[in-house]
Every structure is written in structure tokens, then in C-alpha cells.
Amino acid sequence: MYVETCHIATVQPVAMNRAYIRIGDVSLGLRADSADDLELTREMKRFQTTPPTQCDIELTVQWADRLPKPVGRKLFCSGSVWALHEDHDRFIFDFATPVLGDQPYKRLAVDRKFSAARLWLNRECLPAGRQVYPLEYPLDELLVTNWLGGGRGVEVHGCGLVDHGTGSYLFLGHSGAGKSTTAHLWSSLREAKVLSDDRIILRREANEIWMHGTPWHGEAGFASPEKTKVEQIFVLEHGDRNEVLPLAQGRAVAELFARCFPPFYDRDPLAFTLSFLHEITNRVPCYQFRFVPDESAVSEILDFHG
Amino acid sequence: MADDEVPNKKEPYESPRVSVIGLRPEEAVLGTCKSSSSSGPVGTCTGVGQCRIPGS
């Protein structure tokens, strides 16, 4: 059956093949005609799950012979591989790079709740015989973070870990702030489980803030599908000595916002993100942690009792 | 205790202070490469320092 969707003439897939993943308690169901179109990266395979009763996000993968330019209003340009347009009641994410030609190499159309999505892979850009990962970064992360923005949670740039002797810690930081170094230190010096050394999802669970590991790891390569309650948050900063400093709540919200991934192009999810970050700072003590990247940084945190 | 006996606990005035929070738009927008094993459009990642994707 041929359908005209998003101005693309494509073959409607029978979509008998299914795959399921769960990231940050967000279930994502994929369907495609061919199992080859559901290939997952090594990191993502750790997040595969059994079929849930109902997926939070349903994604259908199919091929298009070509992808013409989108006609809707352009909402956002990422400055990297993707741009966002609106098309009536949907968002259209186009992924393009000069490496693969002028056209988008794939296009994601998704409803405004980010619960139903369709992905077109462009035959003109993606050579036959080459393995394609439909969820390939950053599409996977865009789907999950946007779904979270609908009043459900937020993803932050951070290293989350559980020390089996003392509790759980979330270390926030920009690139180069020391997240992967922190993950290495704690995993080598302590009996600690690192959920991620780069991306952590925060969600409310029974009036507590919980952090979830993600597949989007940093240089240290830690990516775990586990979760735990957040007990303390530290904003990382390199220093001449180890020092834990208090953060006023307003400052803490701003520091968290500077290290999260908000949907800049959508007012309501952006407002929710700010409100949720404020709630996090109400529920979890936040500090600035100036540190030197050696064993003493771990001792400083272990000796710190708020 | 009478009202006029309540000690004045008003805190001294403190001038507002401006704090500068470092925003990094290039990091807040998803899109730059994460690692050589999982990033780059459809396996075109060329390695650290050689990436041709803007923002990487």
C-alpha cells in the first residue's frame, strides 16, 4: 500500500518485526518490515527489555526513495546534524550531513506528545549493504528527552553512582569538568556502581528524585540500565584543592539548568523543566565541588556530611 | 510578652549580587558525537579530531 505521509511516497510497512528498549523507565517500541532495520548499537542492547503492555513511545522504521525538503515552519537548527520543523500537529526532525549528501539521510515525524513516531531512512543517502542503526544518536536521545519534557523528567549532563557503603551521588558537569575521571576514581577505589559517566535521567518517584543510567556514556564508557534514589548532588569544578561549598537554591537551579538538555523550541516542556529542576533542589541537597582529580576527591566526599 | 518587647530580628540589608552561570549551548543541544563506538551518522564517524559533523 502506498501512502503520502509528510510529502514522502513510501511503502507502508507491515512491520512485523519488533524490538523494545527501556531508558530511564521510558519504554520505546520499534517496528519495521525487516529485522535488519531494528539493529541496536552495543550500548543500546544493554537497555533491551521484554515487551511492555504499552510502550511510552512507538517508533515505526521504514525506507523512502528520497526525502524532499520539509514544507513546515523551521523551529530550530541544532547546529549539528539535525533541524526541527513543524508540520501541522507534528514535529519533523531532519538529519543531514555533507558526508552523506544534500538530502536528509533520515527523517523523524513525531506527534507533539512524542508518543508516536515514524522514521524514514533515505535510500539515496544510505548505501545498500551498510548496517543502519535507526536509533542512532542523537535520534534516540531526542526522542527520550522530549518525551520526558512532557512533565515526566529531565536528562542532565552528569555522572551518577551508588557507593554500596555510603549512598548515591550525582556529579554534574560540562564536558571536561571531570565526570569520567570521577567515575574511574570511584569504581577503582570503592565498591561503587556507576550508572553513567555522562548522561543521567532524573525522575520523580514517590516524592523522591531518582536517577537512571543511560546508554549515552562518556569517555569512561559507563552505561547501566539501573536506577537509584539521588541523595546528594555536586556540581563539579576543577580546583587547587578539594572543597565542598553550599549552593543557594536559585544558584543551584541555574547550575542544573546549565547542565541539562531542555527542549528549547517548546514553551510548555521548557517551563516544566525549570519547574522540575526547582523541585529537585527542594528535595535533594546541592553543592559545588571543587576538586583535584585524584583519590583525595573521593575521600572528601566520603568525609562530607552536609 | 508584649509586642514592644519582641527583639528586632531584621537582618541587615545585603546588596543584590549577580552570579554568572556558564551556559554551553553547543553541549545543551543534542547532536555532537558521543563516542567512536556509537556516534556519527550511520557509522561515518571518523574518529576524534577528524569528525566532519558541525559541532563535533
Tab-separated table of C-alpha atoms in Angstrom:
chain	number	residue	atom	x	y	z
A	1	MET	CA	0.000	0.000	0.000
A	2	TYR	CA	1.354	3.427	-0.878
A	3	VAL	CA	0.690	6.370	1.371
A	4	GLU	CA	1.545	10.030	1.203
A	5	THR	CA	2.894	10.983	4.570
A	6	CYS	CA	4.979	14.039	5.266
A	7	HIS	CA	5.169	14.530	1.499
A	8	ILE	CA	7.046	11.281	1.051
A	9	ALA	CA	5.769	8.480	-1.155
A	10	THR	CA	6.696	5.322	0.688
A	11	VAL	CA	5.621	1.753	1.069
A	12	GLN	CA	3.634	1.322	4.262
A	13	PRO	CA	5.453	-1.363	6.235
A	14	VAL	CA	3.767	-4.464	7.503
A	15	ALA	CA	6.127	-4.020	10.455
A	16	MET	CA	6.078	-7.483	11.885
A	17	ASN	CA	9.494	-7.191	13.454
A	18	ARG	CA	9.675	-5.648	16.896
A	19	ALA	CA	12.329	-4.537	19.383
A	20	TYR	CA	11.895	-2.967	22.803
A	21	ILE	CA	14.167	-0.866	24.928
A	22	ARG	CA	13.727	0.939	28.216
A	23	ILE	CA	15.776	4.003	29.194
A	24	GLY	CA	15.041	5.940	32.346
A	25	ASP	CA	11.808	3.960	32.753
A	26	VAL	CA	10.730	5.190	29.311
A	27	SER	CA	9.700	2.269	27.125
A	28	LEU	CA	10.363	2.526	23.423
A	29	GLY	CA	8.892	0.055	20.953
A	30	LEU	CA	10.350	-0.237	17.466
A	31	ARG	CA	8.731	-1.888	14.495
A	32	ALA	CA	9.949	-2.477	10.959
A	33	ASP	CA	9.473	-4.733	7.974
A	34	SER	CA	12.956	-6.115	8.275
A	35	ALA	CA	14.809	-7.151	11.394
A	36	ASP	CA	17.899	-5.524	9.830
A	37	ASP	CA	16.205	-2.162	10.279
A	38	LEU	CA	15.958	-2.678	14.028
A	39	GLU	CA	19.646	-3.164	14.711
A	40	LEU	CA	20.789	-1.692	18.012
A	41	THR	CA	24.250	-0.484	18.976
A	42	ARG	CA	26.222	-2.439	21.563
A	43	GLU	CA	25.389	0.129	24.250
A	44	MET	CA	21.694	0.147	23.401
A	45	LYS	CA	21.444	-3.638	23.594
A	46	ARG	CA	22.047	-3.403	27.340
A	47	PHE	CA	18.755	-1.495	27.528
A	48	GLN	CA	16.662	-4.034	25.644
A	49	THR	CA	13.628	-5.200	27.529
A	50	THR	CA	10.661	-7.530	27.277
A	51	PRO	CA	7.528	-6.229	25.528
A	52	PRO	CA	5.617	-3.909	27.867
A	53	THR	CA	1.826	-3.796	27.884
A	54	GLN	CA	2.001	-0.443	26.191
A	55	CYS	CA	5.066	1.474	25.035
A	56	ASP	CA	5.536	5.099	26.012
A	57	ILE	CA	6.977	5.769	22.563
A	58	GLU	CA	6.167	3.769	19.431
A	59	LEU	CA	8.577	4.141	16.514
A	60	THR	CA	7.974	2.695	13.060
A	61	VAL	CA	11.005	2.429	10.809
A	62	GLN	CA	10.709	2.410	7.039
A	63	TRP	CA	12.594	3.411	3.898
A	64	ALA	CA	11.968	6.264	1.486
A	65	ASP	CA	13.424	6.544	-2.009
A	66	ARG	CA	14.223	10.160	-1.313
A	67	LEU	CA	13.385	12.850	1.229
A	68	PRO	CA	12.258	16.183	-0.202
A	69	LYS	CA	12.667	19.412	1.730
A	70	PRO	CA	10.167	19.839	4.564
A	71	VAL	CA	7.499	22.451	3.934
A	72	GLY	CA	6.625	23.407	7.508
A	73	ARG	CA	7.999	26.269	9.548
A	74	LYS	CA	11.521	25.789	10.785
A	75	LEU	CA	11.538	25.833	14.575
A	76	PHE	CA	15.108	25.054	15.497
A	77	CYS	CA	18.506	24.356	13.995
A	78	SER	CA	20.786	22.314	16.231
A	79	GLY	CA	23.991	23.480	14.596
A	80	SER	CA	24.907	19.846	14.145
A	81	VAL	CA	23.170	17.065	12.239
A	82	TRP	CA	19.518	17.859	12.868
A	83	ALA	CA	16.959	20.589	12.335
A	84	LEU	CA	13.358	20.773	13.502
A	85	HIS	CA	10.291	21.822	11.519
A	86	GLU	CA	6.641	21.787	12.435
A	87	ASP	CA	4.101	20.171	10.190
A	88	HIS	CA	0.544	20.785	11.422
A	89	ASP	CA	0.263	18.727	14.597
A	90	ARG	CA	3.635	17.040	14.292
A	91	PHE	CA	7.319	17.751	14.671
A	92	ILE	CA	9.664	16.860	11.834
A	93	PHE	CA	13.319	16.216	12.681
A	94	ASP	CA	15.599	16.092	9.640
A	95	PHE	CA	19.076	14.608	9.999
A	96	ALA	CA	21.648	15.663	7.435
A	97	THR	CA	25.379	15.848	6.987
A	98	PRO	CA	27.525	16.786	3.983
A	99	VAL	CA	29.186	13.402	4.404
A	100	LEU	CA	26.006	11.784	3.082
A	101	GLY	CA	24.890	14.392	0.560
A	102	ASP	CA	22.472	17.300	0.362
A	103	GLN	CA	19.317	15.483	1.397
A	104	PRO	CA	18.455	14.398	4.925
A	105	TYR	CA	19.749	10.892	5.460
A	106	LYS	CA	16.783	10.254	7.735
A	107	ARG	CA	13.614	11.994	8.860
A	108	LEU	CA	11.634	11.577	12.064
A	109	ALA	CA	7.983	12.636	12.228
A	110	VAL	CA	6.519	12.576	15.714
A	111	ASP	CA	3.342	13.748	17.399
A	112	ARG	CA	3.582	16.602	19.874
A	113	LYS	CA	3.348	14.227	22.818
A	114	PHE	CA	6.329	12.293	21.493
A	115	SER	CA	4.431	9.050	21.840
A	116	ALA	CA	4.051	8.022	18.180
A	117	ALA	CA	6.868	8.441	15.701
A	118	ARG	CA	7.764	7.362	12.200
A	119	LEU	CA	11.302	7.255	10.880
A	120	TRP	CA	12.166	7.323	7.191
A	121	LEU	CA	15.615	6.174	6.116
A	122	ASN	CA	16.762	7.710	2.846
A	123	ARG	CA	17.853	5.159	0.236
A	124	GLU	CA	19.680	7.818	-1.757
A	125	CYS	CA	21.957	8.610	1.185
A	126	LEU	CA	22.316	5.282	2.919
A	127	PRO	CA	24.080	2.762	0.702
A	128	ALA	CA	22.643	-0.730	0.482
A	129	GLY	CA	24.519	-3.324	2.465
A	130	ARG	CA	25.716	-0.918	5.092
A	131	GLN	CA	24.389	-1.546	8.599
A	132	VAL	CA	21.957	1.153	9.698
A	133	TYR	CA	21.070	1.850	13.309
A	134	PRO	CA	17.658	3.535	13.265
A	135	LEU	CA	18.013	4.904	16.786
A	136	GLU	CA	21.485	6.162	16.134
A	137	TYR	CA	22.491	9.107	18.280
A	138	PRO	CA	21.171	11.745	18.596
A	139	LEU	CA	17.740	10.498	17.456
A	140	ASP	CA	17.405	8.124	20.416
A	141	GLU	CA	18.231	10.817	22.930
A	142	LEU	CA	15.986	13.376	21.242
A	143	LEU	CA	13.005	11.042	21.478
A	144	VAL	CA	13.551	10.252	25.153
A	145	THR	CA	14.408	13.769	26.339
A	146	ASN	CA	11.444	15.276	24.514
A	147	TRP	CA	9.107	12.668	25.949
A	148	LEU	CA	10.467	13.434	29.416
A	149	GLY	CA	9.812	17.120	28.797
A	150	GLY	CA	6.093	16.386	28.839
A	151	GLY	CA	6.003	16.603	32.640
A	152	ARG	CA	7.970	13.441	33.334
A	153	GLY	CA	11.635	14.179	33.982
A	154	VAL	CA	14.846	15.677	32.710
A	155	GLU	CA	18.185	14.478	31.431
A	156	VAL	CA	21.318	16.050	32.844
A	157	HIS	CA	24.998	16.108	31.972
A	158	GLY	CA	26.352	14.140	34.869
A	159	CYS	CA	27.952	11.091	36.396
A	160	GLY	CA	25.657	9.143	38.710
A	161	LEU	CA	26.925	6.435	41.007
A	162	VAL	CA	25.993	4.343	44.007
A	163	ASP	CA	28.603	3.617	46.642
A	164	HIS	CA	27.487	0.455	48.366
A	165	GLY	CA	28.869	1.677	51.684
A	166	THR	CA	27.728	5.272	51.818
A	167	GLY	CA	24.972	6.097	49.343
A	168	SER	CA	24.294	7.620	45.968
A	169	TYR	CA	25.827	10.702	44.396
A	170	LEU	CA	25.183	12.713	41.283
A	171	PHE	CA	28.114	14.725	39.944
A	172	LEU	CA	27.083	17.301	37.352
A	173	GLY	CA	29.497	18.834	34.910
A	174	HIS	CA	30.088	20.205	31.459
A	175	SER	CA	32.483	18.425	29.151
A	176	GLY	CA	35.922	18.367	30.730
A	177	ALA	CA	34.622	19.008	34.258
A	178	GLY	CA	35.710	15.579	35.492
A	179	LYS	CA	32.700	13.253	35.162
A	180	SER	CA	34.591	10.359	33.603
A	181	THR	CA	37.528	10.920	35.946
A	182	THR	CA	35.109	10.779	38.866
A	183	ALA	CA	33.603	7.550	37.523
A	184	HIS	CA	37.054	5.975	37.191
A	185	LEU	CA	38.099	7.055	40.687
A	186	TRP	CA	35.005	5.742	42.438
A	187	SER	CA	34.856	2.472	40.506
A	188	SER	CA	38.523	1.743	41.181
A	189	LEU	CA	38.696	2.866	44.804
A	190	ARG	CA	35.278	1.902	46.119
A	191	GLU	CA	32.638	-0.748	45.708
A	192	ALA	CA	30.621	1.560	43.508
A	193	LYS	CA	28.204	1.112	40.661
A	194	VAL	CA	28.385	3.847	38.027
A	195	LEU	CA	25.066	4.356	36.223
A	196	SER	CA	26.588	6.634	33.577
A	197	ASP	CA	29.640	8.840	33.318
A	198	ASP	CA	27.929	11.406	31.110
A	199	ARG	CA	24.115	11.320	30.908
A	200	ILE	CA	21.696	10.753	33.765
A	201	ILE	CA	17.908	10.888	33.658
A	202	LEU	CA	16.167	12.334	36.706
A	203	ARG	CA	12.579	11.468	37.522
A	204	ARG	CA	10.225	11.791	40.449
A	205	GLU	CA	9.230	8.536	42.090
A	206	ALA	CA	7.007	8.527	45.190
A	207	ASN	CA	8.050	12.062	46.138
A	208	GLU	CA	11.722	11.230	45.758
A	209	ILE	CA	14.144	12.066	42.982
A	210	TRP	CA	15.613	9.022	41.280
A	211	MET	CA	18.438	8.867	38.789
A	212	HIS	CA	18.651	6.441	35.909
A	213	GLY	CA	21.608	5.309	33.871
A	214	THR	CA	21.510	5.787	30.099
A	215	PRO	CA	23.257	4.276	27.060
A	216	TRP	CA	24.846	7.657	26.272
A	217	HIS	CA	28.084	7.285	28.131
A	218	GLY	CA	31.190	9.424	28.275
A	219	GLU	CA	34.856	8.688	27.831
A	220	ALA	CA	34.883	6.170	30.670
A	221	GLY	CA	32.193	4.091	28.944
A	222	PHE	CA	29.858	3.511	31.907
A	223	ALA	CA	26.261	2.840	30.798
A	224	SER	CA	23.928	0.930	33.090
A	225	PRO	CA	20.129	0.488	32.869
A	226	GLU	CA	19.840	0.641	36.674
A	227	LYS	CA	18.395	3.389	38.833
A	228	THR	CA	18.644	4.659	42.390
A	229	LYS	CA	17.399	7.458	44.612
A	230	VAL	CA	19.554	10.606	44.460
A	231	GLU	CA	20.862	11.586	47.877
A	232	GLN	CA	23.271	14.399	47.058
A	233	ILE	CA	24.121	16.481	44.000
A	234	PHE	CA	27.541	18.025	43.400
A	235	VAL	CA	28.366	20.462	40.623
A	236	LEU	CA	31.899	19.620	39.550
A	237	GLU	CA	34.596	22.211	39.102
A	238	HIS	CA	38.353	21.743	38.937
A	239	GLY	CA	40.188	23.377	41.841
A	240	ASP	CA	43.535	23.691	43.562
A	241	ARG	CA	42.201	21.702	46.499
A	242	ASN	CA	39.128	19.713	47.426
A	243	GLU	CA	36.317	21.871	48.698
A	244	VAL	CA	32.566	21.346	49.064
A	245	LEU	CA	30.665	24.630	49.007
A	246	PRO	CA	26.989	25.280	49.639
A	247	LEU	CA	24.801	26.369	46.732
A	248	ALA	CA	21.916	28.764	47.277
A	249	GLN	CA	18.756	27.336	45.781
A	250	GLY	CA	18.457	29.878	42.977
A	251	ARG	CA	22.043	29.284	42.011
A	252	ALA	CA	21.557	25.521	42.191
A	253	VAL	CA	18.586	25.648	39.801
A	254	ALA	CA	20.647	27.725	37.375
A	255	GLU	CA	23.616	25.367	37.601
A	256	LEU	CA	21.351	22.375	36.948
A	257	PHE	CA	19.687	24.131	34.042
A	258	ALA	CA	23.094	24.852	32.513
A	259	ARG	CA	23.789	21.128	32.599
A	260	CYS	CA	20.526	19.708	31.300
A	261	PHE	CA	19.038	19.121	27.858
A	262	PRO	CA	15.868	21.183	27.672
A	263	PRO	CA	13.583	21.347	24.630
A	264	PHE	CA	14.395	24.962	23.747
A	265	TYR	CA	11.829	25.076	20.960
A	266	ASP	CA	8.729	24.201	23.001
A	267	ARG	CA	7.418	26.548	25.688
A	268	ASP	CA	5.487	24.169	27.935
A	269	PRO	CA	8.189	21.474	28.232
A	270	LEU	CA	10.742	24.204	28.846
A	271	ALA	CA	8.602	25.622	31.658
A	272	PHE	CA	8.185	22.135	33.094
A	273	THR	CA	11.951	21.564	33.003
A	274	LEU	CA	12.604	24.707	35.033
A	275	SER	CA	9.878	23.801	37.495
A	276	PHE	CA	11.176	20.249	37.868
A	277	LEU	CA	14.739	21.449	38.440
A	278	HIS	CA	13.378	23.693	41.186
A	279	GLU	CA	11.632	20.707	42.726
A	280	ILE	CA	14.857	18.697	42.572
A	281	THR	CA	16.699	21.390	44.519
A	282	ASN	CA	13.899	21.296	47.090
A	283	ARG	CA	14.248	17.567	47.581
A	284	VAL	CA	17.978	16.959	47.155
A	285	PRO	CA	20.827	18.920	48.747
A	286	CYS	CA	23.051	20.538	46.105
A	287	TYR	CA	26.664	21.625	46.474
A	288	GLN	CA	29.537	22.907	44.426
A	289	PHE	CA	32.502	20.537	44.477
A	290	ARG	CA	35.894	21.982	43.632
A	291	PHE	CA	38.252	19.068	43.392
A	292	VAL	CA	41.628	17.763	42.384
A	293	PRO	CA	41.411	14.656	40.193
A	294	ASP	CA	42.926	12.057	42.479
A	295	GLU	CA	41.960	9.744	45.333
A	296	SER	CA	41.570	12.642	47.737
A	297	ALA	CA	38.441	13.768	45.863
A	298	VAL	CA	36.681	10.549	46.824
A	299	SER	CA	37.789	10.898	50.453
A	300	GLU	CA	36.496	14.468	50.521
A	301	ILE	CA	33.008	13.340	49.526
A	302	LEU	CA	33.044	10.380	51.909
A	303	ASP	CA	34.026	12.694	54.770
A	304	PHE	CA	31.420	15.275	53.851
A	305	HIS	CA	28.205	15.028	55.819
A	306	GLY	CA	26.271	18.069	54.664
B	1	MET	CA	5.142	39.015	76.185
B	2	ALA	CA	4.104	42.410	74.901
B	3	ASP	CA	4.646	43.312	71.262
B	4	ASP	CA	7.093	46.057	72.117
B	5	GLU	CA	9.349	43.511	73.852
B	6	VAL	CA	9.887	41.399	70.760
B	7	PRO	CA	13.513	41.843	69.706
B	8	ASN	CA	14.087	43.252	66.261
B	9	LYS	CA	15.491	40.328	64.256
B	10	LYS	CA	15.512	42.116	60.929
B	11	GLU	CA	18.586	41.088	59.019
B	12	PRO	CA	20.899	43.777	57.680
B	13	TYR	CA	20.417	44.803	54.081
B	14	GLU	CA	22.555	42.968	51.602
B	15	SER	CA	23.004	44.313	48.104
B	16	PRO	CA	21.885	42.016	45.305
B	17	ARG	CA	24.730	40.151	43.705
B	18	VAL	CA	24.944	38.925	40.157
B	19	SER	CA	26.129	35.373	39.622
B	20	VAL	CA	27.306	34.337	36.205
B	21	ILE	CA	26.315	30.804	35.244
B	22	GLY	CA	28.283	29.319	32.391
B	23	LEU	CA	25.964	28.091	29.659
B	24	ARG	CA	27.322	25.977	26.850
B	25	PRO	CA	24.747	25.920	24.061
B	26	GLU	CA	26.840	23.536	21.995
B	27	GLU	CA	26.524	20.993	24.812
B	28	ALA	CA	22.916	21.648	25.759
B	29	VAL	CA	21.734	20.842	22.236
B	30	LEU	CA	21.985	17.157	21.478
B	31	GLY	CA	23.928	16.392	18.386
B	32	THR	CA	27.624	16.271	18.908
B	33	CYS	CA	29.370	12.920	18.828
B	34	LYS	CA	29.352	10.879	21.995
B	35	SER	CA	31.904	8.196	21.262
B	36	SER	CA	33.519	6.481	18.329
B	37	SER	CA	31.542	3.320	19.025
B	38	SER	CA	28.062	4.757	18.932
B	39	SER	CA	28.063	8.053	17.135
B	40	GLY	CA	28.343	9.636	13.751
B	41	PRO	CA	25.646	9.319	11.165
B	42	VAL	CA	25.221	5.716	10.160
B	43	GLY	CA	28.705	4.680	11.010
B	44	THR	CA	30.523	7.524	9.287
B	45	CYS	CA	32.356	8.503	12.438
B	46	THR	CA	35.953	9.168	11.524
B	47	GLY	CA	37.391	9.354	14.990
B	48	VAL	CA	38.264	12.029	17.473
B	49	GLY	CA	39.641	15.169	15.885
B	50	GLN	CA	38.681	14.186	12.372
B	51	CYS	CA	34.931	14.425	12.575
B	52	ARG	CA	33.270	16.421	9.818
B	53	ILE	CA	29.973	16.917	11.583
B	54	PRO	CA	29.490	20.538	12.612
B	55	GLY	CA	29.610	20.870	16.367
B	56	SER	CA	31.527	17.681	16.922
